[in-house]
XYZ file of C-alpha atoms in Angstrom:
619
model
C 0.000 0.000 0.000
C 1.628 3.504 -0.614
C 2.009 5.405 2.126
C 1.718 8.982 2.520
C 4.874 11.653 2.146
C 4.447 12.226 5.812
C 4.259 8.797 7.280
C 7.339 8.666 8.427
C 6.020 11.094 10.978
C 4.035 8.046 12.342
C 6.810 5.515 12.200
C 8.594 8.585 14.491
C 5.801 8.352 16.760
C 5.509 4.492 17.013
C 9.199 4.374 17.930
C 8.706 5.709 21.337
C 7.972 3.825 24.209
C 5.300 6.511 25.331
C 3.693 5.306 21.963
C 4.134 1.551 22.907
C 3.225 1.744 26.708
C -0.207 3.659 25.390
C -1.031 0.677 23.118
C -0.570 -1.867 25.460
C -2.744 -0.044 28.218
C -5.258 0.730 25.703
C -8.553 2.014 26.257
C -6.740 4.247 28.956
C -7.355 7.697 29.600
C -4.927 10.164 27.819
C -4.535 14.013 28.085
C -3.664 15.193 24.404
C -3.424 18.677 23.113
C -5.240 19.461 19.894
C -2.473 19.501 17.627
C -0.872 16.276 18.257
C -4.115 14.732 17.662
C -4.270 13.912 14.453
C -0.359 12.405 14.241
C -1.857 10.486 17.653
C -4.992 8.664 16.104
C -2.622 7.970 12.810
C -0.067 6.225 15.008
C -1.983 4.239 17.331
C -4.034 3.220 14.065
C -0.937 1.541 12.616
C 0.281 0.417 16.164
C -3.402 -1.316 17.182
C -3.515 -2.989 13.889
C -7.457 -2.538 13.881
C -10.396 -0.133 12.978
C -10.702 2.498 15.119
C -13.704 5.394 15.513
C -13.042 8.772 17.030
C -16.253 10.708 18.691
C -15.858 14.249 18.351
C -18.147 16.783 19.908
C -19.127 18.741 16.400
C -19.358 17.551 12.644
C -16.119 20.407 11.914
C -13.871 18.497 15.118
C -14.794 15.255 13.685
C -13.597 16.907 9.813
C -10.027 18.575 11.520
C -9.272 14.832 12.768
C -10.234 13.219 10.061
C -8.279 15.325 7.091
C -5.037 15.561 9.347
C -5.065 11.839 9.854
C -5.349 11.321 6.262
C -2.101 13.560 5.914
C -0.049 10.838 7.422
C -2.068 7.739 6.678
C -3.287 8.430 2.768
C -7.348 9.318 1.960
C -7.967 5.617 1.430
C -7.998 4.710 5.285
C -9.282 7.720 6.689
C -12.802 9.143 6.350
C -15.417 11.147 8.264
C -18.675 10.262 9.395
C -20.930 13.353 9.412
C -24.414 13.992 10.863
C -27.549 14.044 8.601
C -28.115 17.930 8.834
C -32.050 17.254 9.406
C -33.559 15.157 12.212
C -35.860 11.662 11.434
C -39.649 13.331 12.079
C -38.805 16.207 9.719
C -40.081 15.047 6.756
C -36.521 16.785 5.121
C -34.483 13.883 3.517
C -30.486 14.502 4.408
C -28.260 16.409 1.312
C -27.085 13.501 -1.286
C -23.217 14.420 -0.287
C -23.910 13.997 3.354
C -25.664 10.440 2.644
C -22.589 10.040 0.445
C -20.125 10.752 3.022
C -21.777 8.526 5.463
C -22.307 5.825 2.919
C -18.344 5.953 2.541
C -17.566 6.360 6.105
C -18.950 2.802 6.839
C -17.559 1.733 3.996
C -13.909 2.365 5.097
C -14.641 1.402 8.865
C -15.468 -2.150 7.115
C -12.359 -2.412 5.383
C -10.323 -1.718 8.573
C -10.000 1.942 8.418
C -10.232 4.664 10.733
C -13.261 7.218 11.135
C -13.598 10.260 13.261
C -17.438 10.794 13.744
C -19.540 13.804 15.225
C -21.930 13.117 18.731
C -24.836 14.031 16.478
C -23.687 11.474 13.813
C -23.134 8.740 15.972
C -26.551 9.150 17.556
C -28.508 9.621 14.413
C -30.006 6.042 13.371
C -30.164 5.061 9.704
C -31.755 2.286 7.748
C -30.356 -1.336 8.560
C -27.417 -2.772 5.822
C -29.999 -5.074 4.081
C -32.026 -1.715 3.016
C -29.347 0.310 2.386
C -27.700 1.404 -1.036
C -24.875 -0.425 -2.080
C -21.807 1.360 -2.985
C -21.124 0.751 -6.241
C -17.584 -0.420 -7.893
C -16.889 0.241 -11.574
C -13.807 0.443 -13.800
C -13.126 -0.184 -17.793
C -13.786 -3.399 -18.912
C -16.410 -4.468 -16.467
C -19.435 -5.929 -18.181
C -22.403 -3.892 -16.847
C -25.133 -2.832 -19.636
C -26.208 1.221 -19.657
C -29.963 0.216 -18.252
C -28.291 -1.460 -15.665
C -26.197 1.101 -14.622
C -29.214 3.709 -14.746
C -31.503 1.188 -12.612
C -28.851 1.132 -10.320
C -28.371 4.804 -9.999
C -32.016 5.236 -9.868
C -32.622 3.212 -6.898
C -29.486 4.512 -5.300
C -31.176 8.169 -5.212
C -29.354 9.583 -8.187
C -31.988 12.037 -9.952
C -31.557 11.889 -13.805
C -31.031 15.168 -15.216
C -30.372 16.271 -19.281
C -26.939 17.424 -17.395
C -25.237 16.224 -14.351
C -23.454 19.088 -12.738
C -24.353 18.344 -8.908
C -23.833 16.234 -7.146
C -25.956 13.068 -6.449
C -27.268 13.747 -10.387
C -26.589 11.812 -13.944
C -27.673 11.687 -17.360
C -27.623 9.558 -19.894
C -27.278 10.680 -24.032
C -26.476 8.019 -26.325
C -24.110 5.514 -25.634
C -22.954 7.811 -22.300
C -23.737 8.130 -18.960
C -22.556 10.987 -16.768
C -22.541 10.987 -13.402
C -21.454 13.368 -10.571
C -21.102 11.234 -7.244
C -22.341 12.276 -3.853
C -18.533 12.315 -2.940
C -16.218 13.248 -5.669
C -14.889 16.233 -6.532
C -15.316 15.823 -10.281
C -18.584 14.509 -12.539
C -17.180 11.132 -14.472
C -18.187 10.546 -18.148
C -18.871 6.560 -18.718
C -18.628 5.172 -22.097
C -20.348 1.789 -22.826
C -19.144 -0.607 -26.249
C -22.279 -2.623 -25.925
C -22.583 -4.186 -22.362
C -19.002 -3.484 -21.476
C -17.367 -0.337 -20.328
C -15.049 0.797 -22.805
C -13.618 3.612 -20.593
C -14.385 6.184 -18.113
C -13.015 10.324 -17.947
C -13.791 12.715 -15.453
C -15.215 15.697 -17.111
C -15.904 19.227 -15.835
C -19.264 20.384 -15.091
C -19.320 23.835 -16.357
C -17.513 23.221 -19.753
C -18.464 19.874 -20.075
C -15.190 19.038 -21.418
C -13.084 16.131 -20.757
C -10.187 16.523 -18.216
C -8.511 13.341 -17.281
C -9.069 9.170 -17.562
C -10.222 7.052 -14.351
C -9.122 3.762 -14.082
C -11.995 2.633 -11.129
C -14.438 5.093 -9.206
C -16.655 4.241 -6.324
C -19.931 5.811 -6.663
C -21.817 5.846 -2.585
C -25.105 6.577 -2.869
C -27.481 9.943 -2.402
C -30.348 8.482 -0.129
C -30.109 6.138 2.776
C -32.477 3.768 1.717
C -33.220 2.086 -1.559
C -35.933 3.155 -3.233
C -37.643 0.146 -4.209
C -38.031 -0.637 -0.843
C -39.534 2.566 0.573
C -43.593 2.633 0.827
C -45.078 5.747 -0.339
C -47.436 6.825 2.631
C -50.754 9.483 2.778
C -51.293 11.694 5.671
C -53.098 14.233 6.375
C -52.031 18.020 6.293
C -49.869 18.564 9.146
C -49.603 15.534 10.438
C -45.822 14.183 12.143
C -43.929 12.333 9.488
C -43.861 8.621 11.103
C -40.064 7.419 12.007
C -39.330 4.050 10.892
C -39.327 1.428 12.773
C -36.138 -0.694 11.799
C -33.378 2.352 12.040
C -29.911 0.985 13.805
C -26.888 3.072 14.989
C -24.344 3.528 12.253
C -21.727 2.571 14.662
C -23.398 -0.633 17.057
C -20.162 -1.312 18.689
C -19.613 2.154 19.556
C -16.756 4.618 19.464
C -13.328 3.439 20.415
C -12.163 7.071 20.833
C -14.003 9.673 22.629
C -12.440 13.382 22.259
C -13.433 15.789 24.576
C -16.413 13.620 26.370
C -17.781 16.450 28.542
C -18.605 18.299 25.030
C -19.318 15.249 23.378
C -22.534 14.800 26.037
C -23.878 18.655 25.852
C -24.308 17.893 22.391
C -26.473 15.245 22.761
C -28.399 17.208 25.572
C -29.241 20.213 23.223
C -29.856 18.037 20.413
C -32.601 16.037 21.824
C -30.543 12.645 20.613
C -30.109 8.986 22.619
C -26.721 8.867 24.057
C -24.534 6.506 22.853
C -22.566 4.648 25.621
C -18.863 5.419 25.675
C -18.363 1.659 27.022
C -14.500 0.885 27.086
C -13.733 3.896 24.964
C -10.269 5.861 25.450
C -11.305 9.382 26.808
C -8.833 11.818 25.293
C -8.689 15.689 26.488
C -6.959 18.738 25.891
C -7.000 19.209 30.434
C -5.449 17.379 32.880
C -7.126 14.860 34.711
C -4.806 12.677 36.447
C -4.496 10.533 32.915
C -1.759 8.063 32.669
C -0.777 9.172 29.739
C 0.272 12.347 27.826
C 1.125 13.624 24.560
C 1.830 17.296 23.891
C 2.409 19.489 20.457
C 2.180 22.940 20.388
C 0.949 25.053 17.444
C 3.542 27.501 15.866
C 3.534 30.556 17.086
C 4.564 31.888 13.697
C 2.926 34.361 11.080
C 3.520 34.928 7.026
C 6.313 37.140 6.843
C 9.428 38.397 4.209
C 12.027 36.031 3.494
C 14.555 37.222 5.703
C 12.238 36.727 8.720
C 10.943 33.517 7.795
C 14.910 32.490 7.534
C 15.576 33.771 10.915
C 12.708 31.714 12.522
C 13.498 28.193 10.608
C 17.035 28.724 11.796
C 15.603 29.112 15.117
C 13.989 25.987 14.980
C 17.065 24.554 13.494
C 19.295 25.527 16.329
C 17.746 24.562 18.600
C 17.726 20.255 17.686
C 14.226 20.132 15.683
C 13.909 19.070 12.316
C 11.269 21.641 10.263
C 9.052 19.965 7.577
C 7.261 22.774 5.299
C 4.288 21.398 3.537
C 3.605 22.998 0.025
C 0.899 21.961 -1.965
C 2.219 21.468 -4.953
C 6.221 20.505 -6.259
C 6.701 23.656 -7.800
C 6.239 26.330 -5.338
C 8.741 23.863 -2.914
C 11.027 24.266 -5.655
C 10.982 28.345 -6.265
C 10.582 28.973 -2.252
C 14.115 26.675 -1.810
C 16.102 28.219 -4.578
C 14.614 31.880 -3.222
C 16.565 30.741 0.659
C 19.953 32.406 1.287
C 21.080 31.683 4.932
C 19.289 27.937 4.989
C 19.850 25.433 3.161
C 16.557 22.868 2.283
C 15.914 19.259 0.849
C 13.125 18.665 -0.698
C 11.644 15.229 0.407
C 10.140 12.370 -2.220
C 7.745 10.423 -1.412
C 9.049 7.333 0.445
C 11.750 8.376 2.152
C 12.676 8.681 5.601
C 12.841 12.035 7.377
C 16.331 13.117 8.286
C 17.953 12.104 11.454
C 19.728 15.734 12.020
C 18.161 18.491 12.858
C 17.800 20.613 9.596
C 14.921 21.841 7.029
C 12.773 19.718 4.295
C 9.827 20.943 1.789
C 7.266 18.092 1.484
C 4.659 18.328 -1.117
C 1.806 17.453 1.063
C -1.953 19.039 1.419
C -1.346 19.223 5.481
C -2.265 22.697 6.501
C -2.364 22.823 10.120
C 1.223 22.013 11.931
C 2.223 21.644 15.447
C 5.859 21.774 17.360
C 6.622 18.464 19.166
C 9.789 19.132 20.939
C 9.678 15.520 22.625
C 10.313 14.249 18.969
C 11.845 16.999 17.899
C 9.702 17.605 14.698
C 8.031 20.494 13.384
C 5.375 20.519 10.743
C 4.878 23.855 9.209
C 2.397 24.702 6.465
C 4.145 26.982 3.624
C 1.282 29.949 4.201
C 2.565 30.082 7.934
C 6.009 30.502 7.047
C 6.307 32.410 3.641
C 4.740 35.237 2.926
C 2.690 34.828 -0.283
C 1.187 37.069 -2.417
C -2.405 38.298 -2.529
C -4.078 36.435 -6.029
C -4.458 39.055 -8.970
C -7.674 38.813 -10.695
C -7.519 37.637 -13.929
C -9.654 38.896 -16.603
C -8.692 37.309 -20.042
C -10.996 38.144 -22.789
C -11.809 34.593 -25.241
C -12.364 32.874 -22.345
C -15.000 29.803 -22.693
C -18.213 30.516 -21.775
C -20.283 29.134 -19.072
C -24.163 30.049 -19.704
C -26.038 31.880 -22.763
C -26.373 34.924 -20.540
C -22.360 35.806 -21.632
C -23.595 36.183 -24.527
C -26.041 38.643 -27.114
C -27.818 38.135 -30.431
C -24.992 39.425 -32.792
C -22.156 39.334 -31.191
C -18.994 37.837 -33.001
C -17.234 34.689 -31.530
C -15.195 31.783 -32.199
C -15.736 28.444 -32.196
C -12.748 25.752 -31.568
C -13.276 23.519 -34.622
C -14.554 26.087 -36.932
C -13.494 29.773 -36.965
C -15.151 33.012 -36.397
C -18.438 33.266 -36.606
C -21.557 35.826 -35.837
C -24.417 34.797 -33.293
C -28.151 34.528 -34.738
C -29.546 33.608 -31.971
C -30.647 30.870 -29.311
C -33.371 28.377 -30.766
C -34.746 25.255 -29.087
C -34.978 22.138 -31.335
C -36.106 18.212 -30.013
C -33.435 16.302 -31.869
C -33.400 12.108 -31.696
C -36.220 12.977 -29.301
C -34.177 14.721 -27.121
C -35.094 18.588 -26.317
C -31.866 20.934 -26.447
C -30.921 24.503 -26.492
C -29.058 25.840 -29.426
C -26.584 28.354 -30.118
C -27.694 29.188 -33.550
C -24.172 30.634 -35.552
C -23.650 31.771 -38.857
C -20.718 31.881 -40.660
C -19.365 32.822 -44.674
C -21.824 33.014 -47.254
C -25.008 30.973 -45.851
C -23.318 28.448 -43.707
C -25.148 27.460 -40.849
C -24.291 26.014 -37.450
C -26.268 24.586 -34.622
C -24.280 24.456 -30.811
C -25.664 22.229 -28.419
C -25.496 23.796 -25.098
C -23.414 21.029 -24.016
C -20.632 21.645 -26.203
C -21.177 26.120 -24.963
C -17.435 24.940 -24.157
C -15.845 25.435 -27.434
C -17.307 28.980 -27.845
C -15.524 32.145 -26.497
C -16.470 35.686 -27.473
C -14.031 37.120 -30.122
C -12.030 39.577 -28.966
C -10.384 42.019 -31.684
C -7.406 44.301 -32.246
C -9.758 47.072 -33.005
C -13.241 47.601 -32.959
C -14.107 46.401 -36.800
C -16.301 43.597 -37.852
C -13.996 40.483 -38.348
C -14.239 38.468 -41.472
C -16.078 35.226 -40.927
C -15.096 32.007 -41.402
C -16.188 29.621 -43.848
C -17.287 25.648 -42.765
C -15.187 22.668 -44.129
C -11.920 23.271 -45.703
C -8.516 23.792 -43.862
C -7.954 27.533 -43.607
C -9.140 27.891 -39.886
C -6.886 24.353 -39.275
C -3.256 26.226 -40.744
C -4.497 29.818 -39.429
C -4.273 27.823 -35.373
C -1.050 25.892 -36.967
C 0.643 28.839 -37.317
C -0.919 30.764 -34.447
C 0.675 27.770 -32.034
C 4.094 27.469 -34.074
C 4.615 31.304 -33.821
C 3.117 31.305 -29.718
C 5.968 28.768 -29.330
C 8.266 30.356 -31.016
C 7.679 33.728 -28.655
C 7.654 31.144 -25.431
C 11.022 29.665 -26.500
C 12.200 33.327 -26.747
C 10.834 33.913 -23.668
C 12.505 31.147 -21.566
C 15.444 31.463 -22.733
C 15.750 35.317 -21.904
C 13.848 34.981 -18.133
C 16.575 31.766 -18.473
C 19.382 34.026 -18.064
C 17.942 36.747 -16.019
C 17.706 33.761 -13.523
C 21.352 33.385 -13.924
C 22.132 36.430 -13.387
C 23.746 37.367 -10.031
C 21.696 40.314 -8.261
C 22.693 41.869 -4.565
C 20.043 40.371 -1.791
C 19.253 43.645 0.545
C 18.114 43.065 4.028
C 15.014 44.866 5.258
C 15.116 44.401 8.830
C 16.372 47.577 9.216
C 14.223 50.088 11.554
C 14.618 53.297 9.677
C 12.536 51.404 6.721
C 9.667 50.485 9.822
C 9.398 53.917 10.749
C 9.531 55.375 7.181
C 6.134 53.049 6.275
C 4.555 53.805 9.555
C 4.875 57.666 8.402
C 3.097 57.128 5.821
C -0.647 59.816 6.230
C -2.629 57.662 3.810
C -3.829 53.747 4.370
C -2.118 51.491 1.725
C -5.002 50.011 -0.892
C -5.460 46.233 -1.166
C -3.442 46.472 -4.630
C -0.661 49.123 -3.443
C 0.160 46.814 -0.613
C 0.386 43.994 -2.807
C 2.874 45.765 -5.232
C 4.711 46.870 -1.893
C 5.106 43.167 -0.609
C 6.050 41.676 -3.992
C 8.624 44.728 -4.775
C 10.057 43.728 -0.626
C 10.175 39.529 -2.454
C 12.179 41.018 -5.455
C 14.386 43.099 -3.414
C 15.617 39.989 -0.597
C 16.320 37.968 -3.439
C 19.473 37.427 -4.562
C 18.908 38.333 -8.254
C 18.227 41.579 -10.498
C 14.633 42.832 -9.657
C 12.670 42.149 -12.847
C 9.163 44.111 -12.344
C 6.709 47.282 -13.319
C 4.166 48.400 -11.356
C 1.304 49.428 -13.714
C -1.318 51.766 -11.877
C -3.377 54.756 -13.245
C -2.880 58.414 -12.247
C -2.896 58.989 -8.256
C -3.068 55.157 -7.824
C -0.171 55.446 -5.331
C 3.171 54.129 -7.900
C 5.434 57.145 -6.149
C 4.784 55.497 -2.565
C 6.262 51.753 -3.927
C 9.043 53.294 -5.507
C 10.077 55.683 -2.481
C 9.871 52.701 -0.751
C 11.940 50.604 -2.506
C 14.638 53.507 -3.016
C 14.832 53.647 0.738
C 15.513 50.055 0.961
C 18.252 50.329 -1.306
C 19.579 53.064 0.310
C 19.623 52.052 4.112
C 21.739 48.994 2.780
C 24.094 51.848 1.334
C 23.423 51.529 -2.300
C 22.580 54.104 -4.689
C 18.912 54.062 -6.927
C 18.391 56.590 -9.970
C 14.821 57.372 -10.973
C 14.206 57.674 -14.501
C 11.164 60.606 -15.117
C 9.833 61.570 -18.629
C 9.865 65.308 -18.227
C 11.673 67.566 -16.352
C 8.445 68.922 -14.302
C 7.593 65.620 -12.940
C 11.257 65.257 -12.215
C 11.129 68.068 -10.079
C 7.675 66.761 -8.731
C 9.208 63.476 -7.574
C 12.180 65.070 -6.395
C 10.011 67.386 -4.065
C 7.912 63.890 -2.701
C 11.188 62.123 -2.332
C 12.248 64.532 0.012
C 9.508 65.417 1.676
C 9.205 61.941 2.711
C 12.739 61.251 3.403
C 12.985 64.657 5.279
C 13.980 62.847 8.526
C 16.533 60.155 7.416
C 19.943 60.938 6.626
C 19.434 60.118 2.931
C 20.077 62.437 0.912
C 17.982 63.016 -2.599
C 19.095 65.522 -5.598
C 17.688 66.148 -8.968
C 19.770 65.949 -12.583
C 17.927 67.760 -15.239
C 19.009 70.279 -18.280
C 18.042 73.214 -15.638
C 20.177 71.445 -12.425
């Protein structure tokens, strides 16, 4: 089985005799603070050999154990088992993705895994096994016929829809079903030869385009109870929906786990729900109690800061004996943030291997984002927003995009279509095709071609977007003109990107002078500033700070209309540069806004020994 890239936190943990000693005395009470929780239930998991549930007080306590267990144990053998969000007696029927998550919960607790569950999900009945949904298993190659599959989906809750973009929904057209399942993150797009499954790609639900093949999917079901075996029932107008009889706890053995019992039991109270009996379960809290046992993990007192300070507190942590793992969610930005460090070196860690013996720093590429500081191991988990200081996402606005409804669009309006060209929009008609009823983009192109866009396929339009504001000339159907005109359109876009690495290529190379901005003058120079910094003028001020701590040539422009605040970044920066005793020359077009900047400069600068002068064909 592969293992997560932070196992070997676990295998750390097992090592211990406090570890060992634990499992052996097992159910016995523990005291355990919050953030050594999760590296806890992973580790006595593994060490007890056996399926283990966790009761947590609240559905979002139960969700924080669950997701950092599954950092160090993988998303196979870890899952959450939610409450139903409405009580039996409503007459509401549960959301299909809570169903779904419960559905899966069981599953994995049958296969051996471990499940953190909410008081109110433990103590909310559901229908016995026999009358449950199955979950069901599918993968290429596995004879099942298209009614079958349907029927199944049917009675599993699905609702059939012309186009499955929620979840606990499908659709079938032609030889295809898709299908969105109650738990995954992506609709999948099943493709029958006959009464075989000839392959299966998860699509995305608002361009309906393919993304990516699946080799096997589990799809849990979106009610708790089959519906060929549910009775449809009169009653009169405001009568009590009846209960059924035959509900069972989810969980009849019980938790194994109990976090935070006093909490656990107010729950219940205010909820109006059955207690479940803790019986032998371990009682874990974050107070003292006179437990046996103990295991303690602080959170990092850390914050998001520049470069230099985020140096200063890893080496910190490297002094004093710990070893620092920095998750980053993806390879990349591991990558850029350890060729950015200057006064720490950093590893970053594959998948497999063990963690370092030595105190020092790795990058993991790892979705944890919580960490903790457990001196008694001497490890520190850090997620990368913690540490680094990142900066704020620009909004993009790209014109062509793909659209996503027939509202982006207006009767007239020019746009292109992927297989076909440039074209002019008609209008929107509604035609019953094969006996199916579909909206239409209706497009015309050269001459008196005609084209009719399924709404499904809205996906390969985009608006045209011009050089100018003149009509474009349309594109005629068949033929191979609009083929070579995107043939050359890609040869000469890689032809520019090729120019393009190749120049950032060397500016990368390029040896640049890494300034330190720790200094105080540069604190009190920003706090003097009489105006509050906008959302975007505070970004360009944090990424200018990234440029200037790196140890290359600053590569940037700061765009920003008249009065947008530009002169306040680049007095910044110039001080920088200056309290680290180098020299910056500001480049103006005209000699009047020379003199203008020369005048802010030192206005600002008026009480710091820098010293600002003006070069002009008057001075």
């Amino acid at each position: 089985m592969d293992h997560s890239i932070l196992h070997p936190f676990v295998a750390e943990l097992r090592a211990t005799e406090r570890l060992k000693g634990y499992a052996e005395a097992f159910p016995a009470p523990a005291r355990v603070s919050e953030p050594a929780l999760p590296l806890l239930l992973a580790s006595l998991y593994e060490e007890l050999g056996r399926p283990l549930v966790l009761l947590a007080p609240e559905d979002q306590d139960a969700r924080d154990a669950a997701e950092g267990a599954a950092w160090f144990l993988g998303d196979e053998r870890v899952a959450m088992l939610p409450s139903r969000g409405v009580h039996w007696g409503s007459g509401l029927d549960p959301a299909p993705h809570l169903v779904g998550e419960r559905a899966r919960a069981l599953d994995v607790l049958a296969a051996g895994g471990l499940v953190a569950a909410s008081a109110a999900a433990l103590a909310e009945p559901m229908p016995p096994p026999t009358a449950r949904p199955q979950p069901l298993r599918i993968a290429p190659g596995e004879e099942i016929s298209l009614e079958q599959l349907s029927e199944t989906l049917a009675l599993s809750g699905y609702e059939r829809v012309e186009r499955a973009d929620e979840r606990g929904q499908f659709a079938v057209r032609g030889g295809l079903v898709d299908v969105f399942p109650t738990t995954g993150r992506e609709p999948l797009r099943i493709e029958f030869w006959g009464d075989e499954i000839e392959q299966m790609r998860a699509f995305s639900p608002f361009t309906q385009r393919a993304l990516h093949p699946v080799e096997t999917a589990v799809i849990y079901p979106a009610v708790e109870r089959r519906l060929d075996l549910v009775e449809p029932t009169l009653r009169d107008d405001g009568a009590a929906t009846p209960i059924p009889s035959d509900l069972v706890r989810p969980v009849p053995g019980g938790p194994d786990l109990v976090w935070q019992a006093g909490e656990v039991r107010t729950v219940w109270e205010e909820e109006g729900l059955e207690p479940v009996p803790f019986g032998k379960a371990a009682l874990l809290d974050t107070l003292p109690a006179g437990q046996p046992f103990a295991f303690e993990a602080q959170r990092p007192a850390l914050v998001a800061r520049g470069l230099a300070e985020a140096e200063n507190e890893l080496s910190a942590f490297v002094r004093s004996g710990q070893r620092v793992v920095v998750a980053f969610p993806h390879l990349g930005e591991a990558l850029r943030q350890q060729n950015l460090l200057r006064r720490i070196e950093a590893h970053v860690i594959a998948e497999g291997q063990e963690l370092p013996r030595d105190a020092g720093l790795t990058f993991a590429v790892t979705p944890a984002r919580r960490g903790f500081v457990w001196r008694d191991l001497g490890l520190v988990l850090l997620p990368d927003t913690q540490v680094f200081r990142k900066r704020p996402p620009r909004e993009r606005r790209v014109g062509g995009r793909a659209l996503q409804s027939f509202a982006d669009l207006r009767s007239g309006d020019f746009v292109v279509h992927e297989d076909h060209g440039v074209g002019k929009l008609l209008g929107f008609e509604t035609k019953e095709v094969a006996g199916v009823t579909r909206d239409y983009l209706f497009l015309g192109f050269r001459g008196d071609d005609r084209l009719y866009v399924p709404h499904e396929q809205l996906g390969k339009v985009s608006r045209y977007i011009g050089a100018d504001t003149s009509a474009p000339a349309l594109s005629k159907l068949g033929g191979k003109a609009w083929d070579n005109l995107k043939t050359r359109a890609r040869e000469s876009v890689r032809e520019l990107a090729g120019e393009l690495l190749a120049l950032y290529a060397q500016r990368q190379q390029a040896p640049g002078v890494a300034y330190d901005l720790r200094h105080e003058y540069l604190e009190r120079l920003e706090a003097e500033f009489p105006y509050r910094e906008t959302p975007d003028q505070q970004a360009a001020i944090e990424a200018v700070k990234e440029d200037l701590e790196a140890p290359r040539p600053m590569d940037r422009l700061v765009c920003g209309d008249v009065g947008f605040g530009k002169t306040e970044v680049a007095i910044r920066a110039a001080f920088a540069v200056a309290v680290n005793g180098k020299q910056t020359l500001m480049l103006a077009p005209t000699t009047i806004l020379a003199e203008q900047h020369w005048h802010t400069f030192r206005e600002r600068y008026r009480d710091f020994p820098v010293r600002v002068e003006m070069v002009s064909r008057f001075r």
